[in-house]
XYZ file of C-alpha atoms in Angstrom:
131
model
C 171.255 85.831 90.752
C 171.073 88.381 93.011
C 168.473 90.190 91.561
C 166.400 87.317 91.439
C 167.019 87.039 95.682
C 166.047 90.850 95.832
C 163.024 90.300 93.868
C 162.229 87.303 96.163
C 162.906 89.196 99.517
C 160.293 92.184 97.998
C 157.617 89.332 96.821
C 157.788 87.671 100.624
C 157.754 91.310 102.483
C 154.634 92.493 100.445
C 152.959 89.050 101.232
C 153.753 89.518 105.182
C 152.524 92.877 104.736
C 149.027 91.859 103.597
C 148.688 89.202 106.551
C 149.624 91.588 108.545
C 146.947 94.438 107.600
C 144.320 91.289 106.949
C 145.659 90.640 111.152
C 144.538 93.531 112.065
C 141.128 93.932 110.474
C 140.074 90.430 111.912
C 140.730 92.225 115.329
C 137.840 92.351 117.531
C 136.450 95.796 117.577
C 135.793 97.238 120.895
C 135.512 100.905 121.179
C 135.001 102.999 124.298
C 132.927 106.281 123.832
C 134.038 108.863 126.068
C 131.746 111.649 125.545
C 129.350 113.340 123.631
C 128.892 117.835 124.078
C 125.592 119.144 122.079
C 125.668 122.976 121.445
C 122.580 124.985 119.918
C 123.883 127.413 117.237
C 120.926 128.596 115.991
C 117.649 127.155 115.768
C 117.578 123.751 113.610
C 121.277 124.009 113.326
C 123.581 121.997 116.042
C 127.230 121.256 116.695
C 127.875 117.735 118.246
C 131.422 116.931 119.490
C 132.304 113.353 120.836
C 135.393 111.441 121.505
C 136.152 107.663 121.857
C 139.206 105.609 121.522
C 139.444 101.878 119.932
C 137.986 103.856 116.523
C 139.031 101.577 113.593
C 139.264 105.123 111.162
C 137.266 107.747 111.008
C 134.196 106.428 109.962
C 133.584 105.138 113.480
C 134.016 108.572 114.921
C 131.805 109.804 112.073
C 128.825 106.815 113.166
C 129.013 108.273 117.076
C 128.314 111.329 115.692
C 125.661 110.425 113.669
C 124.138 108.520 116.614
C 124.324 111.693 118.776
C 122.353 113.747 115.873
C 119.576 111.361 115.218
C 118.583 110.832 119.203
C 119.002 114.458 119.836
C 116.763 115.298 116.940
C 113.839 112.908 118.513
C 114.433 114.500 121.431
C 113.417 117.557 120.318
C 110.891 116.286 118.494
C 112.019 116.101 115.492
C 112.383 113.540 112.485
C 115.099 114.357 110.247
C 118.864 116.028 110.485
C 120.903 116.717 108.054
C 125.001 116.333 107.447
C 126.152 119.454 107.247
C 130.304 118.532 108.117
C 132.094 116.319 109.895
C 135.712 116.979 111.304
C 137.614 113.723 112.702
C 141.399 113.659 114.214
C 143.242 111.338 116.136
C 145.648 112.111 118.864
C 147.033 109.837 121.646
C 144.956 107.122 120.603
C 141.829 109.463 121.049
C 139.382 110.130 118.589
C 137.753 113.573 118.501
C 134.651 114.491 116.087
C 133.236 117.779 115.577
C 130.056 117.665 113.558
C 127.138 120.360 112.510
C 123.880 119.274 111.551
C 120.475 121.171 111.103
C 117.196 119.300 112.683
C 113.802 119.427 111.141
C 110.368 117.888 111.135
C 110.016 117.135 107.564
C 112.944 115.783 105.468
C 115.343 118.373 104.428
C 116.862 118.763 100.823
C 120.255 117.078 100.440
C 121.917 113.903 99.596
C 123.295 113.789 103.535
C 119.901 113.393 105.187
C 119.064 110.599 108.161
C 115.969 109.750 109.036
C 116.619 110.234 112.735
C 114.153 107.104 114.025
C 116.065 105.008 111.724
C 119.168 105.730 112.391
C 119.161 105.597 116.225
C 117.629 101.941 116.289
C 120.661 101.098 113.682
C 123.047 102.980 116.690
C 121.596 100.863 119.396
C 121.368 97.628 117.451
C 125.344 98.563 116.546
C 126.077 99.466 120.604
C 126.765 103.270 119.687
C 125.196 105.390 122.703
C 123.350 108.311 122.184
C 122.954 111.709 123.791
């Protein structure tokens, strides 16, 4: 009998559990980007660092980044970047990416290539701001 109560009491936590995490997905996402810092390294190859708070995982801090890349490659005239890496952690509720990617005119070889025109009119049709 009283295993049967303990199985029970581990059947209704693990239910609350999932309505709890399936909560918190259905929670309006509303991020707030607080900056974005472009540095040159060397010719085609640039370091973008941005920060925002209200990121669901790292994927959104990943996306900013992104968004930063492709604008800053048509900027400089440019078509194409490509992903080189991608550093995300979270402290105090605030997100911090540091990302490298080169820039070029035609497309690059790689599997982590953007097409930068395409992917900044996905960031502004998503609200992501760009450089």
């Amino acid at each position: 009998m009283r295993g049967l109560a303990i199985i029970t009491l581990l059947v209704i936590a693990t239910g609350l559990s999932a309505c709890t995490e399936e909560a918190a997905s259905d929670a309006p996402f509303t991020p707030s980007y607080t900056g974005i810092e472009t540095r040159l390294l060397d010719g085609d190859l640039v370091q973008f660092e941005v920060e925002m708070r209200g990121a669901r995982d790292e994927g959104d801090v990943k996306d900013y980044a992104e968004c930063a890349a492709a604008q800053y490659a048509l900027i400089r005239g440019y078509g194409f970047a490509r992903h080189l890496r991608t550093t995300v952690y979270e402290e105090g509720g605030l997100w911090r990416g540091d990302a490298v990617y080169t820039i070029s005119a035609a497309l690059p070889p790689g599997l982590k290539t953007i097409d930068a025109e395409v992917a900044a009119l996905a960031c502004a049709e998503n609200g992501i701001p760009m450089v």
